[in-house]
CSV table of C-alpha atoms in Angstrom, one decimal:
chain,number,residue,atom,x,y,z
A,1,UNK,CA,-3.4,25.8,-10.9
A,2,UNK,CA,-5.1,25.2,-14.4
A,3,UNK,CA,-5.8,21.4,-15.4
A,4,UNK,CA,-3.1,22.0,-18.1
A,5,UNK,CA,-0.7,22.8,-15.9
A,6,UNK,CA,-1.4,20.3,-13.5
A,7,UNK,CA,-0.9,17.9,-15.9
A,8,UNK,CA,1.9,18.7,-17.7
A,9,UNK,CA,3.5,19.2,-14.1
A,10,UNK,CA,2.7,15.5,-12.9
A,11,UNK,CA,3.8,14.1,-16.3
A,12,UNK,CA,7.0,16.0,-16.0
A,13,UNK,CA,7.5,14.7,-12.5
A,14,UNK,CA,6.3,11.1,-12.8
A,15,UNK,CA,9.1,10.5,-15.8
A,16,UNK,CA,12.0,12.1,-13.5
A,17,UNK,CA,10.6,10.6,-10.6
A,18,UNK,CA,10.6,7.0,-12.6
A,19,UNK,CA,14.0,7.5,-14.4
A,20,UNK,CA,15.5,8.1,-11.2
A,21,UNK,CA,14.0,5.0,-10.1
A,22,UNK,CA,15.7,2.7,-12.5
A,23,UNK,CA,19.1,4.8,-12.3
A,24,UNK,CA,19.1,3.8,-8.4
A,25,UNK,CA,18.8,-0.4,-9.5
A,26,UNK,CA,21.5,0.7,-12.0
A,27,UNK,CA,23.3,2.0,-8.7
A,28,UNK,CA,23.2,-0.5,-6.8
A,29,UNK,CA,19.1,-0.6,-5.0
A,30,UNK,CA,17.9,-4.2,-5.4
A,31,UNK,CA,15.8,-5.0,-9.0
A,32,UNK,CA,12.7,-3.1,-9.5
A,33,UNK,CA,13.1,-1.3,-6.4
A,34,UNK,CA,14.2,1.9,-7.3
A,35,UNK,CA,11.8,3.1,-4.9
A,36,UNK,CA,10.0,1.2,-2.6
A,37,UNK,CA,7.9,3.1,0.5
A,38,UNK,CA,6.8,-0.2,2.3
A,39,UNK,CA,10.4,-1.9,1.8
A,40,UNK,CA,12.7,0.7,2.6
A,41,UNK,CA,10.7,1.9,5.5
A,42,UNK,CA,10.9,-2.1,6.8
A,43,UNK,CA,14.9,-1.8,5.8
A,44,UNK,CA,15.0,1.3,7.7
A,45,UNK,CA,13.1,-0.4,11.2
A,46,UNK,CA,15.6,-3.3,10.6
A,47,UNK,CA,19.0,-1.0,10.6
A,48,UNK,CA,17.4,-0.1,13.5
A,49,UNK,CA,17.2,-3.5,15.1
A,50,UNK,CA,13.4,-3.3,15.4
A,51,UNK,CA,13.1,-6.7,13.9
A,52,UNK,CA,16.1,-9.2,13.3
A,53,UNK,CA,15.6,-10.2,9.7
A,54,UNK,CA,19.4,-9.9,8.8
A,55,UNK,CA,18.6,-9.9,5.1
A,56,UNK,CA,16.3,-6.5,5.2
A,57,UNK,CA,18.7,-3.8,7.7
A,58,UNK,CA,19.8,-1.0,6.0
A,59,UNK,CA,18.5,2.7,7.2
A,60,UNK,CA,17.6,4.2,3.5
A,61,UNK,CA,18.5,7.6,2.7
A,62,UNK,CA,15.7,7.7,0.0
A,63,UNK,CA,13.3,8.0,2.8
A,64,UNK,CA,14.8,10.2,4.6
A,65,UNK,CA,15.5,12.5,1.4
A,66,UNK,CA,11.8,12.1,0.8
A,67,UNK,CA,10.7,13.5,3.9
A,68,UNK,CA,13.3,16.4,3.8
A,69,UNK,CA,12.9,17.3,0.5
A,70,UNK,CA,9.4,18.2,0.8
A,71,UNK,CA,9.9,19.5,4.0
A,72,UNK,CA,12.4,21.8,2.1
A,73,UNK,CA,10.8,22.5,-0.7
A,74,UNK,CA,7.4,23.3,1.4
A,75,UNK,CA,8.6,25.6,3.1
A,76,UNK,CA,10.3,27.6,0.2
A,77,UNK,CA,7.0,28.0,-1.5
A,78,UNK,CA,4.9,28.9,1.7
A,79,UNK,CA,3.0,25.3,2.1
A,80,UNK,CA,4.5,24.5,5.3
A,81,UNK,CA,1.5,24.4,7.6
A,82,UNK,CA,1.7,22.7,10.9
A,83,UNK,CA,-1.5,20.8,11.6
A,84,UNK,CA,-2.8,17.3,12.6
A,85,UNK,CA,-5.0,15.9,15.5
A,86,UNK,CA,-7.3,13.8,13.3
A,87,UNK,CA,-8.0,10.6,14.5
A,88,UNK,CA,-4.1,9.4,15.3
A,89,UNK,CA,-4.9,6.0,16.2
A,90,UNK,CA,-7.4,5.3,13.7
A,91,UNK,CA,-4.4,6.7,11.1
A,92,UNK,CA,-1.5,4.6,12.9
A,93,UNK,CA,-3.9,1.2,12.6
A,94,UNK,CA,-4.8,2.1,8.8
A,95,UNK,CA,-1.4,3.0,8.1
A,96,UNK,CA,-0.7,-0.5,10.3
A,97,UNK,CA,-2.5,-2.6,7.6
A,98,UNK,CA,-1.3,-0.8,4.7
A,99,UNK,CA,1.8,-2.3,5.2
A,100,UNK,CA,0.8,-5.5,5.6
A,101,UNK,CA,-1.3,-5.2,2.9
A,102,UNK,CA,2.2,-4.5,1.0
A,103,UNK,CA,4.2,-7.2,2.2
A,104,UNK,CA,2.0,-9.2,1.2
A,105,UNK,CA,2.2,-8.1,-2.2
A,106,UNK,CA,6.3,-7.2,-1.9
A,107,UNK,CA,5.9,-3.4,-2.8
A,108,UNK,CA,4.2,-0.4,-1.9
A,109,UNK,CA,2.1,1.0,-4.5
A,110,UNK,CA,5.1,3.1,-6.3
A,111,UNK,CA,7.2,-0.5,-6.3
A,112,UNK,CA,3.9,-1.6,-8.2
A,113,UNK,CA,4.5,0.3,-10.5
A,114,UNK,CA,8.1,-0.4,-10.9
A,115,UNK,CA,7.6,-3.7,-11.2
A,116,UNK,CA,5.4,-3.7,-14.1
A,117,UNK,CA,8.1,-1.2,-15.8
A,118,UNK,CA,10.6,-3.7,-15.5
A,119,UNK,CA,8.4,-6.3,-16.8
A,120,UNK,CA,7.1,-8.1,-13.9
A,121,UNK,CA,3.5,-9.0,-14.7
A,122,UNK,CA,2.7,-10.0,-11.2
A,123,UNK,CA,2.2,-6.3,-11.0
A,124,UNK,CA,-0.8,-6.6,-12.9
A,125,UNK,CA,-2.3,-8.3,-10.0
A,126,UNK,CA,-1.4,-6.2,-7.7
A,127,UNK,CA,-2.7,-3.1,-10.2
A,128,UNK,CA,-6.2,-4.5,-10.4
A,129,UNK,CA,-5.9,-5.6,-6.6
A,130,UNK,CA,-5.0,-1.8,-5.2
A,131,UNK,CA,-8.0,-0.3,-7.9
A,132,UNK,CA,-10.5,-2.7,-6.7
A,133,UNK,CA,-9.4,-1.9,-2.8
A,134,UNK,CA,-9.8,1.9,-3.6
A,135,UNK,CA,-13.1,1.6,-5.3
A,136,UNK,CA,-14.4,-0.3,-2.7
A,137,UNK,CA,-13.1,2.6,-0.4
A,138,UNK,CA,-14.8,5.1,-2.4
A,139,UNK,CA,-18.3,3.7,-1.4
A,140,UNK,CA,-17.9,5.0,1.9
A,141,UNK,CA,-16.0,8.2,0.6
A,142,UNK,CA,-19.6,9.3,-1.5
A,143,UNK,CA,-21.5,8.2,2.0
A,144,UNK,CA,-19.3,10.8,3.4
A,145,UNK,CA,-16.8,9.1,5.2
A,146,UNK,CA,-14.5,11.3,7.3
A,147,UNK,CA,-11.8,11.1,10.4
A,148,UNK,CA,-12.6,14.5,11.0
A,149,UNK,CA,-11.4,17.8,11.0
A,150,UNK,CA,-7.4,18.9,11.7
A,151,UNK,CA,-5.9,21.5,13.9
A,152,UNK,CA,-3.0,24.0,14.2
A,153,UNK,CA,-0.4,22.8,15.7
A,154,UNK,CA,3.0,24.0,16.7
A,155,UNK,CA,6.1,24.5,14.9
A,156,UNK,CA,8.0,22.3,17.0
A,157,UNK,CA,5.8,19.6,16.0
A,158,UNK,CA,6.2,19.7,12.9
A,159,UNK,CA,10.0,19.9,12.8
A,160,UNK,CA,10.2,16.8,14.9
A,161,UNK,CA,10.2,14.0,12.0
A,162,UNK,CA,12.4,16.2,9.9
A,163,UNK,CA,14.5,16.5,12.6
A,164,UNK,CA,14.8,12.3,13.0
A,165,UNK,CA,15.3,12.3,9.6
A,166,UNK,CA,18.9,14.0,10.1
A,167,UNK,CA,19.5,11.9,12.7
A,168,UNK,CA,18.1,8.7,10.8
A,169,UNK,CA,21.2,10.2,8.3
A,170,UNK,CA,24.2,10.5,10.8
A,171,UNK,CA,23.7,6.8,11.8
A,172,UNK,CA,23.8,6.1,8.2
A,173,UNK,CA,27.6,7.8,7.3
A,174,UNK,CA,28.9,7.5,10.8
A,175,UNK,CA,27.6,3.7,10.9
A,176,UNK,CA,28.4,2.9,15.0
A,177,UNK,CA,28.0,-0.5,15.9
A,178,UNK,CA,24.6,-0.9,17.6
A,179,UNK,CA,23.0,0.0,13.7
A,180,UNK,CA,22.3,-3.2,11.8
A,181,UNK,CA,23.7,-3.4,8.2
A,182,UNK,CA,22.8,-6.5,6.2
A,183,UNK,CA,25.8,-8.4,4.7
A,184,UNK,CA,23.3,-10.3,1.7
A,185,UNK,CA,20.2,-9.7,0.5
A,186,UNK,CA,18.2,-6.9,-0.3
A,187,UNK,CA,19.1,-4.9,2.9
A,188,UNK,CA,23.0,-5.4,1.4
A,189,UNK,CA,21.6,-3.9,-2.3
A,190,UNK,CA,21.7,-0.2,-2.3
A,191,UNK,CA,23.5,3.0,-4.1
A,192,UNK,CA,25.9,4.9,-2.7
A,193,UNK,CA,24.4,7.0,0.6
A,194,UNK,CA,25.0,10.0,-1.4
A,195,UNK,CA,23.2,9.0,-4.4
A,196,UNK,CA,20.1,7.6,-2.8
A,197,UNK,CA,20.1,10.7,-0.5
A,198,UNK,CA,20.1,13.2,-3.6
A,199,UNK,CA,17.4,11.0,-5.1
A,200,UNK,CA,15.1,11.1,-2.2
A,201,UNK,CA,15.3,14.8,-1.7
A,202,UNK,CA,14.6,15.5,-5.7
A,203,UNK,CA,12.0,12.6,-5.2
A,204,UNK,CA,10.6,14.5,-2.2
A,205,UNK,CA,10.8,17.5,-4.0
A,206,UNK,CA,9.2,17.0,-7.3
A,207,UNK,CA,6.4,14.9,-5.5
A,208,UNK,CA,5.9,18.0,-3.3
A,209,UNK,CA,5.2,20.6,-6.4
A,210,UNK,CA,3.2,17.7,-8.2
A,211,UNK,CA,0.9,16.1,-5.4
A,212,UNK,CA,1.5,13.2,-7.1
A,213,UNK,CA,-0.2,9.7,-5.0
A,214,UNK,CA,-1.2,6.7,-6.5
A,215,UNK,CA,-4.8,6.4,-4.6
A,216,UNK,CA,-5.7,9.9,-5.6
A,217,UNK,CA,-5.4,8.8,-9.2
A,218,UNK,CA,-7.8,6.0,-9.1
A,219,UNK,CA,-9.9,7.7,-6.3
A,220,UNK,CA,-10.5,10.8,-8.4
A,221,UNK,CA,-11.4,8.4,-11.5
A,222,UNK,CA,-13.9,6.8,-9.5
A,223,UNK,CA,-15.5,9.7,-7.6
A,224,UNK,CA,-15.3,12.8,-9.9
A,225,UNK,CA,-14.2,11.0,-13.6
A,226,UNK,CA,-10.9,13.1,-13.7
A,227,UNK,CA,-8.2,11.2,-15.3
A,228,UNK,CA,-5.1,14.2,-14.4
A,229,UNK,CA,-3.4,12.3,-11.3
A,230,UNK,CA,-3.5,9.3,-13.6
A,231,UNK,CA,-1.3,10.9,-15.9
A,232,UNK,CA,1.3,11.2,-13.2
A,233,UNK,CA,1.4,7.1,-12.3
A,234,UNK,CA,1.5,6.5,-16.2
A,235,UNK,CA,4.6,8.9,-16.6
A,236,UNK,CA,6.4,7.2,-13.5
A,237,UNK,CA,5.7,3.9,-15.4
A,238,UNK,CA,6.9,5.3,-19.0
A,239,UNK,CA,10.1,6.8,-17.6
A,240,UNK,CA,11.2,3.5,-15.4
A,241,UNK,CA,10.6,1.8,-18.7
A,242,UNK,CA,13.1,4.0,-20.7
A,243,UNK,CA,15.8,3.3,-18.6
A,244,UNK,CA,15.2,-0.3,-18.3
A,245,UNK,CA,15.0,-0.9,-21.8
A,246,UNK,CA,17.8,1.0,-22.1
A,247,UNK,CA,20.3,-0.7,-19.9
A,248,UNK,CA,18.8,-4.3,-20.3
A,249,UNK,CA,17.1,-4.4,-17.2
A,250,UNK,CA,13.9,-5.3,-19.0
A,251,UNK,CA,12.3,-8.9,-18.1
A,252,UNK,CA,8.7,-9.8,-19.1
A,253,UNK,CA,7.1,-12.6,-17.6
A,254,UNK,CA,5.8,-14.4,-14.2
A,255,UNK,CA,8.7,-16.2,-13.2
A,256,UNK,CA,12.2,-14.6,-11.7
A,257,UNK,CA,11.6,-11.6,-11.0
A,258,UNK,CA,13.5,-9.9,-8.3
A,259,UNK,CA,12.0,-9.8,-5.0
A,260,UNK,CA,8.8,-11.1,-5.9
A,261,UNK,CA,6.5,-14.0,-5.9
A,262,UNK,CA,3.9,-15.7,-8.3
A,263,UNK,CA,0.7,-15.9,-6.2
A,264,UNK,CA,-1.9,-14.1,-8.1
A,265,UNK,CA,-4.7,-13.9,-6.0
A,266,UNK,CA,-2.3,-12.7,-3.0
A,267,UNK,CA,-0.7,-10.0,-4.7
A,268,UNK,CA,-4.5,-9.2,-5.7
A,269,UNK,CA,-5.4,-9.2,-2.0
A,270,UNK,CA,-2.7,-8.2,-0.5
A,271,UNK,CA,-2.8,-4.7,-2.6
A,272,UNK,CA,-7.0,-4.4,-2.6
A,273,UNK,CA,-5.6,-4.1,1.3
A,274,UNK,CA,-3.0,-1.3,1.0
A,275,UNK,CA,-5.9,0.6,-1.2
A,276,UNK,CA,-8.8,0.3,0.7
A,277,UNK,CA,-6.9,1.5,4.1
A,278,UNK,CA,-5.3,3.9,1.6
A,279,UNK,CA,-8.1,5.5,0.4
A,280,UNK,CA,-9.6,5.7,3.7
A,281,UNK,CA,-6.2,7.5,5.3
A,282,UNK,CA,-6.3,10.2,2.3
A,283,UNK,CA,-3.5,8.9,0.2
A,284,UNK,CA,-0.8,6.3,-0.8
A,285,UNK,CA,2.5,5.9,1.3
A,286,UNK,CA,4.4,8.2,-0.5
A,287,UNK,CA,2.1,10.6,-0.1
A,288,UNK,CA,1.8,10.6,3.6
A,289,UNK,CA,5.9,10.4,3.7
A,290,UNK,CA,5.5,14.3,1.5
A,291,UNK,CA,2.4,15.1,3.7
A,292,UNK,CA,4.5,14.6,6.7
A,293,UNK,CA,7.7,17.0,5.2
A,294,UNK,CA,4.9,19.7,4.5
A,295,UNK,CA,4.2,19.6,8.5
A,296,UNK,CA,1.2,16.9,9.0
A,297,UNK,CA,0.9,15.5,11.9
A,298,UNK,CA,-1.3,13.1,10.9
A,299,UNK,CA,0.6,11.4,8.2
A,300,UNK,CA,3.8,11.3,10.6
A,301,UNK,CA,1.9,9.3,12.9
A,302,UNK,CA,0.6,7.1,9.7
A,303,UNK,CA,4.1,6.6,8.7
A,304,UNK,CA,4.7,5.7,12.2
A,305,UNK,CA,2.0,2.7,11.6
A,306,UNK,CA,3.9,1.8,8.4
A,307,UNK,CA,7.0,1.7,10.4
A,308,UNK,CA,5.8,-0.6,13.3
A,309,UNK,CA,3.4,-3.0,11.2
A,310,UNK,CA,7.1,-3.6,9.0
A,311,UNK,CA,8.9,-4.5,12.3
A,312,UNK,CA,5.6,-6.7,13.7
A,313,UNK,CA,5.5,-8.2,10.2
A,314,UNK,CA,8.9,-9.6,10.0
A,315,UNK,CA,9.2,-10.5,14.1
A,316,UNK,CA,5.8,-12.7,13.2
A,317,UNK,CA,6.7,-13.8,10.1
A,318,UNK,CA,3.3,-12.0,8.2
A,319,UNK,CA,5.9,-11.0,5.4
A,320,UNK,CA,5.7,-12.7,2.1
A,321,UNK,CA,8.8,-13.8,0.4
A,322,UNK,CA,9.9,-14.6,-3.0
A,323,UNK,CA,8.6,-18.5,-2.1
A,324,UNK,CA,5.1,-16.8,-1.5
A,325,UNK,CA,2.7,-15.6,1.1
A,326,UNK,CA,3.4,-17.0,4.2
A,327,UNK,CA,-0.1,-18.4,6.4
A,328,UNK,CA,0.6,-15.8,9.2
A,329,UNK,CA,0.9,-13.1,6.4
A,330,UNK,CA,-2.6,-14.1,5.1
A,331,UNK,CA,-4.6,-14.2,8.1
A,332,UNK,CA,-3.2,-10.7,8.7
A,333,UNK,CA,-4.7,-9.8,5.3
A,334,UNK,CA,-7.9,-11.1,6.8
A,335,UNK,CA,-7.9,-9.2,10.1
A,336,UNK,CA,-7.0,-5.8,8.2
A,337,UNK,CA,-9.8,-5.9,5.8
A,338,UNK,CA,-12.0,-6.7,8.6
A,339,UNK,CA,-10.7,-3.5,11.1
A,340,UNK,CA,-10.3,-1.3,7.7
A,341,UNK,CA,-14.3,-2.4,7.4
A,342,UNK,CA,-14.8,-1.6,10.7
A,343,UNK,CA,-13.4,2.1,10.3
A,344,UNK,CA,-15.0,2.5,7.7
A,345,UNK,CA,-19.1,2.0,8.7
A,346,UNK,CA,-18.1,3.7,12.1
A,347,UNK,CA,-16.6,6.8,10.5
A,348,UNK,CA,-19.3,6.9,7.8
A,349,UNK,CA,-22.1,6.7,10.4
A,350,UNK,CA,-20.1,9.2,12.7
A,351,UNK,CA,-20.1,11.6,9.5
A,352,UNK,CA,-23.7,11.0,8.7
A,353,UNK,CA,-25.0,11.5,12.9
């Protein structure tokens, strides 16, 4: 694919993908969260009763339209490759602290972006925050940092998270009463299953064609001074900015802003976290939700991480709030910059042997 190309395709997708975004808070998804990775996989663990938060249970379609979508879609244009076998635990811990990292901050790196399209200048502290975390990852990526090589793997295996994905939906429209639904709060915010499920899979889809991630945009700046994923993360921004401006959902400032809170220098940390253990897995969250649809193994089990830091987080009370940070939250920041720096030297020195 030409550079053109690959630009004009990312561009193309990142204002769909960000229109779509605000057209879910029009539908009914909490404020600046028409897509959220971190939150909606900690919604999803909650329906699930893997933590008891009541205001944050709601199994989300969007994720499971994400993962189907490019599993779909993948496999339409011949991309489906079954693989995986690199370093799992070292991928379920980083993908452990990436979410912490996010909770922290209220937002994976997509809902960053979000924010900042609805006017929410925390985001800028949480933009500079996930750059500096992924140019300090980059270090170790010129040193040749690696989790080693991947392997063919069977079908079957990569079928298996697709195939929890359609049973993640039957709970969802059949509702039985051991699944948690939250009566207030964000968890009780959300479109129409329908709606959200469509959006997901043309989400999944579009991200699938476009490789769009949010690390690789920053990480390719860094390493190689190419600016074309960058393109896609500005277009998400431009197109969630339309819409808002368009329907009134427009708000600058600091203060009152949905789902959000006003410490700088944690929203800093907490998303120099997500990037640092981003850059080091290979890619943002959304990313590894596509890379698992397209039959890695690798980023199933790192979505697995992101899955089971979100229920640990809210059982241990490490999840910020709109009040701020919370001191179990920030000596988790702590411990996951230290084990991400860990990784890192070991794998680098592994590499280098």
């Amino acid at each position: 694919m030409s550079g053109s190309h690959e630009k004009r395709n990312l561009i193309i997708a990142g204002l769909i993908i960000g229109a779509i975004a605000g057209f879910l808070v029009l539908a009914g998804n909490p404020g600046n969260m028409g897509f959220c990775i971190a939150c909606f996989v900690r919604d999803t663990v909650g329906g699930l009763g893997l933590h008891r938060a009541a205001p944050v249970q709601y199994i989300r379609p969007e994720i499971i339209g994400l993962i189907l979508g490019a599993y779909v879609l993948s496999m339409i244009r011949g991309e489906h490759q079954s693989k995986g076998g690199s370093s799992p635990i070292i991928r379920f811990i980083l993908g452990f602290f990436v979410m912490i990292g996010a909770l922290m901050f209220l937002g994976c790196p997509i809902r960053m972006i979000l924010r900042l399209g609805g006017g929410d200048l925390n985001a800028l502290f949480g933009i500079a925050g996930f750059a500096g975390g992924i140019g300090f990852g980059t270090i170790f990526l010129k040193r040749g940092y690696s989790l080693q090589r991947t392997y063919a793997l069977s079908k079957l295996e990569s079928a298996m998270m697709p195939a929890i994905q359609v049973g993640l939906l039957v709970l969802v429209v059949t509702a039985p009463a051991f699944i948690f639904f939250s009566q207030k709060g964000p968890g009780a915010m959300h479109a129409p299953w329908l709606i959200s499920l469509a959006a997901g899979l043309v989400v999944g889809g579009l991200s699938q064609v476009s490789r769009l991630c949010t690390v690789g945009g920053f990480r390719d700046l860094f390493l190689f001074k190419k600016s074309i994923l960058i393109f896609g993360y500005l277009a998400v921004l431009v197109g969630v900015f339309v819409v808002n401006i368009s329907f009134g959902n427009f708000h600058l400032g600091f203060e009152n802003q949905p789902i959000a809170h006003t410490d700088g220098l944690w929203n800093f940390l907490g998303m120099a976290l997500a990037g640092f253990c981003s850059v080091l897995l290979g890619g943002c969250p959304l990313r590894q939700l596509i890379m698992t649809g397209e039959g890695n193994s690798d980023s199933a089990v790192t979505v697995l991480g992101l899955a089971a830091s979100a229920a640990f987080a809210h059982n241990f009370g490490l999840a910020a709030s709109g009040a701020g940070p919370t001191l179990n939250g920030q000596i988790a920041v702590g411990v996951g910059f230290v084990v991400a720096l860990i990784i890192a030297i070991l794998n680098t020195k592994r590499a280098n042997a």
